[in-house]
Short mmCIF file of C-alpha atoms in Angstrom, two decimals:
data_model
loop_
_atom_site.label_atom_id
_atom_site.label_comp_id
_atom_site.label_asym_id
_atom_site.label_seq_id
_atom_site.Cartn_x
_atom_site.Cartn_y
_atom_site.Cartn_z
CA UNK A 1059 -37.40 -9.14 -57.40
CA UNK A 1060 -36.89 -8.74 -60.44
CA UNK A 1061 -34.45 -11.59 -61.70
CA UNK A 1062 -31.07 -10.48 -62.80
CA UNK A 1063 -30.66 -10.32 -66.45
CA UNK A 1064 -27.46 -9.80 -69.25
CA UNK A 1065 -27.77 -8.99 -72.96
CA UNK A 1066 -25.67 -10.77 -75.46
CA UNK A 1067 -25.57 -14.16 -77.65
CA UNK A 1068 -24.84 -17.55 -75.27
CA UNK A 1069 -23.83 -20.32 -76.74
CA UNK A 1070 -23.92 -23.63 -75.27
CA UNK A 1071 -20.74 -25.34 -75.48
CA UNK A 1072 -19.98 -28.61 -75.11
CA UNK A 1073 -16.68 -31.28 -75.53
CA UNK A 1074 -15.85 -33.98 -77.03
CA UNK A 1075 -16.41 -36.80 -74.72
CA UNK A 1076 -18.98 -35.20 -73.25
CA UNK A 1077 -17.31 -34.17 -69.39
CA UNK A 1078 -17.92 -30.92 -69.86
CA UNK A 1079 -20.66 -28.37 -71.07
CA UNK A 1080 -19.39 -24.64 -70.97
CA UNK A 1081 -22.37 -21.85 -71.51
CA UNK A 1082 -20.40 -19.33 -74.67
CA UNK A 1083 -21.64 -15.64 -73.49
CA UNK A 1084 -20.70 -12.77 -75.36
CA UNK A 1085 -21.92 -9.10 -74.61
CA UNK A 1086 -24.13 -7.59 -76.71
CA UNK A 1087 -25.75 -4.26 -75.25
CA UNK A 1088 -27.72 -3.05 -79.01
CA UNK A 1089 -28.34 -6.60 -80.84
CA UNK A 1090 -28.16 -9.29 -78.12
CA UNK A 1091 -31.06 -10.79 -76.93
CA UNK A 1092 -31.73 -10.51 -72.43
CA UNK A 1093 -30.97 -13.46 -70.82
CA UNK A 1094 -31.66 -15.25 -67.66
CA UNK A 1095 -31.78 -18.06 -65.15
CA UNK A 1096 -34.61 -18.90 -66.80
CA UNK A 1097 -33.97 -18.76 -70.39
CA UNK A 1098 -29.91 -20.25 -69.87
CA UNK A 1099 -31.98 -23.60 -68.06
CA UNK A 1100 -34.39 -24.18 -71.54
CA UNK A 1101 -32.11 -23.96 -73.98
CA UNK A 1102 -29.58 -26.66 -71.32
CA UNK A 1103 -33.02 -28.26 -71.22
CA UNK A 1104 -33.27 -28.44 -74.88
CA UNK A 1105 -29.60 -29.95 -75.36
CA UNK A 1106 -30.76 -33.08 -72.90
CA UNK A 1107 -28.70 -31.92 -69.40
CA UNK A 1108 -29.64 -32.35 -66.05
CA UNK A 1109 -28.76 -32.35 -63.13
CA UNK A 1110 -27.98 -28.07 -63.29
CA UNK A 1111 -29.74 -26.53 -60.56
CA UNK A 1112 -30.83 -22.77 -60.28
CA UNK A 1113 -27.88 -21.67 -58.52
CA UNK A 1114 -25.35 -22.48 -60.90
CA UNK A 1115 -26.87 -19.98 -63.93
CA UNK A 1116 -28.58 -17.55 -61.67
CA UNK A 1117 -24.03 -17.41 -60.94
CA UNK A 1118 -23.15 -17.54 -64.56
CA UNK A 1119 -25.50 -14.11 -65.74
CA UNK A 1120 -24.10 -12.75 -63.18
CA UNK A 1121 -20.34 -13.38 -64.57
CA UNK A 1122 -22.31 -12.45 -68.15
CA UNK A 1123 -23.82 -9.31 -66.72
CA UNK A 1124 -20.08 -8.94 -65.34
CA UNK A 1125 -18.28 -9.47 -68.61
CA UNK A 1126 -16.72 -6.87 -70.69
CA UNK A 1127 -15.29 -9.46 -73.65
CA UNK A 1128 -17.18 -13.12 -73.98
CA UNK A 1129 -17.03 -15.60 -71.43
CA UNK A 1130 -17.37 -19.20 -70.38
CA UNK A 1131 -19.30 -20.94 -67.09
CA UNK A 1132 -18.68 -24.82 -66.77
CA UNK A 1133 -21.97 -25.38 -65.55
CA UNK A 1134 -21.67 -29.15 -65.60
CA UNK A 1135 -19.39 -31.58 -65.54
CA UNK A 1136 -18.93 -35.86 -66.50
CA UNK A 1137 -16.47 -37.93 -64.32
CA UNK A 1138 -14.17 -38.86 -66.32
CA UNK A 1139 -12.43 -42.13 -65.97
CA UNK A 1140 -8.97 -43.37 -65.12
CA UNK A 1141 -6.64 -45.06 -66.47
CA UNK A 1142 -4.88 -48.35 -64.35
CA UNK A 1143 -1.53 -49.19 -63.36
CA UNK A 1144 0.88 -51.56 -64.94
CA UNK A 1145 2.48 -53.60 -62.54
CA UNK A 1146 5.80 -51.26 -61.31
CA UNK A 1147 8.99 -52.75 -59.02
CA UNK A 1148 9.84 -51.10 -56.31
CA UNK A 1149 13.36 -51.50 -56.53
CA UNK A 1150 15.26 -52.21 -53.32
CA UNK A 1151 18.53 -49.95 -52.00
CA UNK A 1152 21.46 -52.15 -52.25
CA UNK A 1153 24.67 -50.86 -52.58
CA UNK A 1154 27.29 -51.85 -55.16
CA UNK A 1155 31.01 -52.62 -53.82
CA UNK A 1156 33.75 -49.69 -54.66
CA UNK A 1157 36.19 -51.62 -56.94
CA UNK A 1158 33.50 -52.25 -59.27
CA UNK A 1159 32.02 -49.16 -59.91
CA UNK A 1160 35.02 -48.71 -62.30
CA UNK A 1161 32.99 -51.47 -64.37
CA UNK A 1162 29.44 -50.29 -64.58
CA UNK A 1163 29.57 -48.62 -67.29
CA UNK A 1164 31.16 -50.94 -69.61
CA UNK A 1165 29.81 -53.49 -68.45
CA UNK A 1166 26.67 -52.18 -69.22
CA UNK A 1167 27.48 -50.32 -73.05
CA UNK A 1168 28.92 -54.41 -73.93
CA UNK A 1169 25.35 -56.27 -73.14
CA UNK A 1170 23.54 -57.90 -75.34
CA UNK A 1171 20.00 -56.54 -76.18
CA UNK A 1172 16.79 -58.06 -73.73
CA UNK A 1173 16.25 -60.74 -73.98
CA UNK A 1174 12.27 -60.78 -72.74
CA UNK A 1175 8.65 -63.56 -72.74
CA UNK A 1176 5.74 -63.16 -72.21
CA UNK A 1177 5.06 -67.11 -70.69
CA UNK A 1178 1.47 -68.78 -71.32
CA UNK A 1179 0.60 -72.31 -70.21
CA UNK A 1180 -1.94 -73.96 -72.60
CA UNK A 1181 -3.14 -77.32 -72.19
CA UNK A 1182 -2.33 -79.94 -74.93
CA UNK A 1183 -4.29 -83.03 -75.32
CA UNK A 1184 -2.45 -86.12 -76.28
CA UNK A 1185 -3.46 -90.41 -77.32
CA UNK A 1186 -1.39 -92.58 -77.05
CA UNK A 1187 -2.17 -96.65 -77.87
CA UNK A 1188 -2.12 -98.96 -74.22
CA UNK A 1189 -2.35 -102.57 -74.25
CA UNK A 1190 -4.45 -104.47 -72.23
CA UNK A 1191 -3.62 -108.01 -71.04
CA UNK A 1192 -6.38 -110.43 -73.01
CA UNK A 1193 -8.97 -111.67 -70.78
CA UNK A 1194 -7.30 -114.79 -71.22
CA UNK A 1195 -4.01 -115.95 -70.84
CA UNK A 1196 -4.31 -117.41 -74.57
CA UNK A 1197 -5.57 -113.67 -75.76
CA UNK A 1198 -3.99 -111.62 -77.64
CA UNK A 1199 -2.99 -108.11 -75.88
CA UNK A 1200 -6.54 -105.76 -76.29
CA UNK A 1201 -5.19 -102.03 -77.42
CA UNK A 1202 -7.52 -99.20 -76.05
CA UNK A 1203 -6.50 -95.52 -76.28
CA UNK A 1204 -6.02 -93.23 -74.68
CA UNK A 1205 -6.71 -89.73 -74.66
CA UNK A 1206 -3.89 -87.75 -72.05
CA UNK A 1207 -3.87 -82.73 -71.03
CA UNK A 1208 -0.80 -82.09 -70.47
CA UNK A 1209 0.01 -78.14 -69.42
CA UNK A 1210 2.94 -76.35 -72.08
CA UNK A 1211 4.46 -73.89 -71.88
CA UNK A 1212 4.71 -71.18 -74.82
CA UNK A 1213 7.36 -68.55 -74.82
CA UNK A 1214 6.36 -66.11 -77.42
CA UNK A 1215 9.22 -63.04 -77.85
CA UNK A 1216 7.81 -59.78 -77.02
CA UNK A 1217 9.43 -56.27 -78.23
CA UNK A 1218 10.11 -53.33 -75.60
CA UNK A 1219 12.09 -50.46 -75.03
CA UNK A 1220 15.37 -51.35 -74.33
CA UNK A 1221 16.77 -48.09 -73.29
CA UNK A 1222 18.27 -48.73 -69.89
CA UNK A 1223 17.22 -46.67 -67.25
CA UNK A 1224 18.83 -47.27 -64.66
CA UNK A 1225 20.90 -50.70 -63.57
CA UNK A 1226 23.08 -51.87 -59.91
CA UNK A 1227 24.51 -54.51 -58.42
CA UNK A 1228 23.24 -57.38 -56.64
CA UNK A 1229 24.95 -60.44 -55.32
CA UNK A 1230 23.54 -63.91 -56.14
CA UNK A 1231 19.57 -65.59 -54.57
CA UNK A 1232 18.72 -61.85 -52.71
CA UNK A 1233 16.14 -60.72 -53.49
CA UNK A 1234 16.23 -56.60 -55.75
CA UNK A 1235 11.89 -55.72 -55.57
CA UNK A 1236 8.75 -56.06 -54.77
CA UNK A 1237 6.30 -56.45 -57.03
CA UNK A 1238 3.47 -54.36 -57.04
CA UNK A 1239 0.23 -56.12 -59.05
CA UNK A 1240 -1.14 -53.77 -61.85
CA UNK A 1241 -3.70 -51.39 -61.41
CA UNK A 1242 -7.03 -51.75 -63.33
CA UNK A 1243 -9.29 -48.57 -64.38
CA UNK A 1244 -12.27 -46.68 -62.94
CA UNK A 1245 -15.27 -45.96 -65.76
CA UNK A 1246 -16.51 -41.94 -65.43
CA UNK A 1247 -19.44 -40.69 -66.42
CA UNK A 1248 -20.31 -38.08 -69.10
CA UNK A 1249 -22.74 -35.87 -68.84
CA UNK A 1250 -25.38 -37.80 -70.02
CA UNK A 1251 -25.20 -39.82 -67.26
CA UNK A 1252 -23.90 -42.98 -70.05
CA UNK A 1253 -20.60 -44.95 -68.33
CA UNK A 1254 -16.83 -43.65 -70.04
CA UNK A 1255 -14.61 -47.16 -70.12
CA UNK A 1256 -11.71 -46.94 -67.78
CA UNK A 1257 -7.98 -46.49 -69.77
CA UNK A 1258 -6.25 -49.71 -70.06
CA UNK A 1259 -3.38 -50.11 -71.74
CA UNK A 1260 -3.17 -53.47 -73.75
CA UNK A 1261 0.21 -55.29 -71.54
CA UNK A 1262 -0.02 -55.00 -68.11
CA UNK A 1263 3.17 -57.49 -67.31
CA UNK A 1264 7.20 -56.90 -65.84
CA UNK A 1265 8.57 -58.53 -67.91
CA UNK A 1266 12.33 -60.31 -66.30
CA UNK A 1267 14.59 -61.74 -68.88
CA UNK A 1268 17.76 -63.65 -67.78
CA UNK A 1269 19.35 -64.11 -64.56
CA UNK A 1270 16.10 -62.83 -62.75
CA UNK A 1271 12.79 -65.27 -61.33
CA UNK A 1272 9.76 -63.88 -59.73
CA UNK A 1273 8.90 -65.31 -56.49
CA UNK A 1274 5.42 -64.59 -54.29
CA UNK A 1275 5.73 -61.52 -55.32
CA UNK A 1276 10.02 -60.79 -55.21
CA UNK A 1277 12.24 -60.66 -58.24
CA UNK A 1278 15.01 -62.56 -57.43
CA UNK A 1279 18.24 -62.81 -58.68
CA UNK A 1280 20.38 -66.68 -59.78
CA UNK A 1281 23.33 -65.01 -60.66
CA UNK A 1282 25.47 -62.52 -58.96
CA UNK A 1283 26.04 -59.06 -61.93
CA UNK A 1284 24.00 -56.14 -62.77
CA UNK A 1285 20.13 -56.01 -63.42
CA UNK A 1286 19.67 -53.46 -65.54
CA UNK A 1287 16.03 -51.84 -65.93
CA UNK A 1288 13.91 -49.96 -68.36
CA UNK A 1289 10.64 -49.90 -68.69
CA UNK A 1290 8.31 -52.50 -67.35
CA UNK A 1291 11.52 -55.23 -67.49
CA UNK A 1292 14.40 -56.25 -65.89
CA UNK A 1293 17.53 -58.32 -66.39
CA UNK A 1294 20.83 -59.81 -65.05
CA UNK A 1295 23.93 -58.83 -66.94
CA UNK A 1296 26.92 -61.46 -65.26
CA UNK A 1297 29.39 -59.98 -62.96
CA UNK A 1298 31.73 -61.54 -60.43
CA UNK A 1299 34.99 -61.20 -58.63
CA UNK A 1300 36.43 -64.65 -58.59
CA UNK A 1301 36.34 -67.21 -55.78
CA UNK A 1302 38.42 -69.20 -54.59
CA UNK A 1303 37.78 -71.75 -51.16
CA UNK A 1304 40.11 -74.29 -49.83
CA UNK A 1305 39.15 -77.22 -47.89
CA UNK A 1306 41.47 -80.85 -46.89
CA UNK A 1307 40.82 -83.95 -48.74
CA UNK A 1308 38.08 -86.38 -46.14
CA UNK A 1309 41.22 -88.27 -45.36
CA UNK A 1310 42.88 -86.04 -43.80
CA UNK A 1311 46.08 -86.02 -46.49
CA UNK A 1312 45.20 -82.93 -49.48
CA UNK A 1313 44.88 -79.97 -48.76
CA UNK A 1314 42.51 -78.90 -51.48
CA UNK A 1315 41.76 -75.29 -53.72
CA UNK A 1316 38.21 -75.02 -55.11
CA UNK A 1317 38.65 -72.27 -57.68
CA UNK A 1318 35.39 -70.75 -59.52
CA UNK A 1319 36.34 -67.45 -61.76
CA UNK A 1320 34.41 -64.55 -61.83
CA UNK A 1321 34.22 -61.62 -64.70
CA UNK A 1322 37.87 -61.12 -66.48
CA UNK A 1323 38.73 -57.74 -66.03
CA UNK A 1324 38.75 -59.05 -62.61
CA UNK A 1325 41.60 -59.24 -61.13
CA UNK A 1326 42.67 -63.23 -59.68
CA UNK A 1327 42.91 -64.17 -56.11
CA UNK A 1328 46.68 -62.82 -55.18
CA UNK A 1329 49.41 -66.55 -54.92
CA UNK A 1330 50.25 -65.45 -51.19
CA UNK A 1331 47.36 -64.64 -49.73
CA UNK A 1332 45.94 -68.14 -50.53
CA UNK A 1333 49.56 -69.69 -49.38
CA UNK A 1334 48.96 -67.97 -46.04
CA UNK A 1335 45.42 -69.17 -45.84
CA UNK A 1336 46.90 -72.53 -46.73
CA UNK A 1337 48.67 -72.07 -44.09
#
């Protein structure tokens, strides 16, 4: 059985990363050459491209035969590297009190830009002089130099896109999000068998500004307020209602009023309500 033949010109192309090999065929019944799976295999081999089966080359010749215009056929593909993913916060559904919603836009717009820091711990060695008693009571104390190593926390400012993507209100001492660890990208391999390094971001951390803390993979509020969320950062703008509490003194003779002021934009507690509770 005669092998398939296509007449024209063929050009082998490899992309910049070496992830895809194509054969570009231009039909030319008059001046072109006759191409078979074997002749295609030779130019592939000359280009030091392995693992291209004869079936793939035969299929390419079949497509070339049917072509009425230039056509490209993919004959080999490498494995592209996968990108890693930065640390991510999965925000929990929290319901904002209806009476706070009218103040949300003003509070967020008036708040200062987030102050974000990269925290790193360094070991610092310090020396100090220690006086030790002499071997005999009448001898002067002996001075000895002692080295001590301690951990010192450094806070380096971080500049990120400060635009707020979303905001919501949360009470104090509340878990507002789960932190998902950063994912490492996977390396790829080109058509020559060479490893292509994985694509990694220089900074994969999720930064927390004032009012928020991380604890055991969670983000916790340390005050009540509006949580602002941006790209790889979040912070909290304090916003709480005024709180009062009535209590009786230890000797039972005096009624005491404890008052904790909240945001000045919110109304103060009703005096009648306080008096009624006092009664």
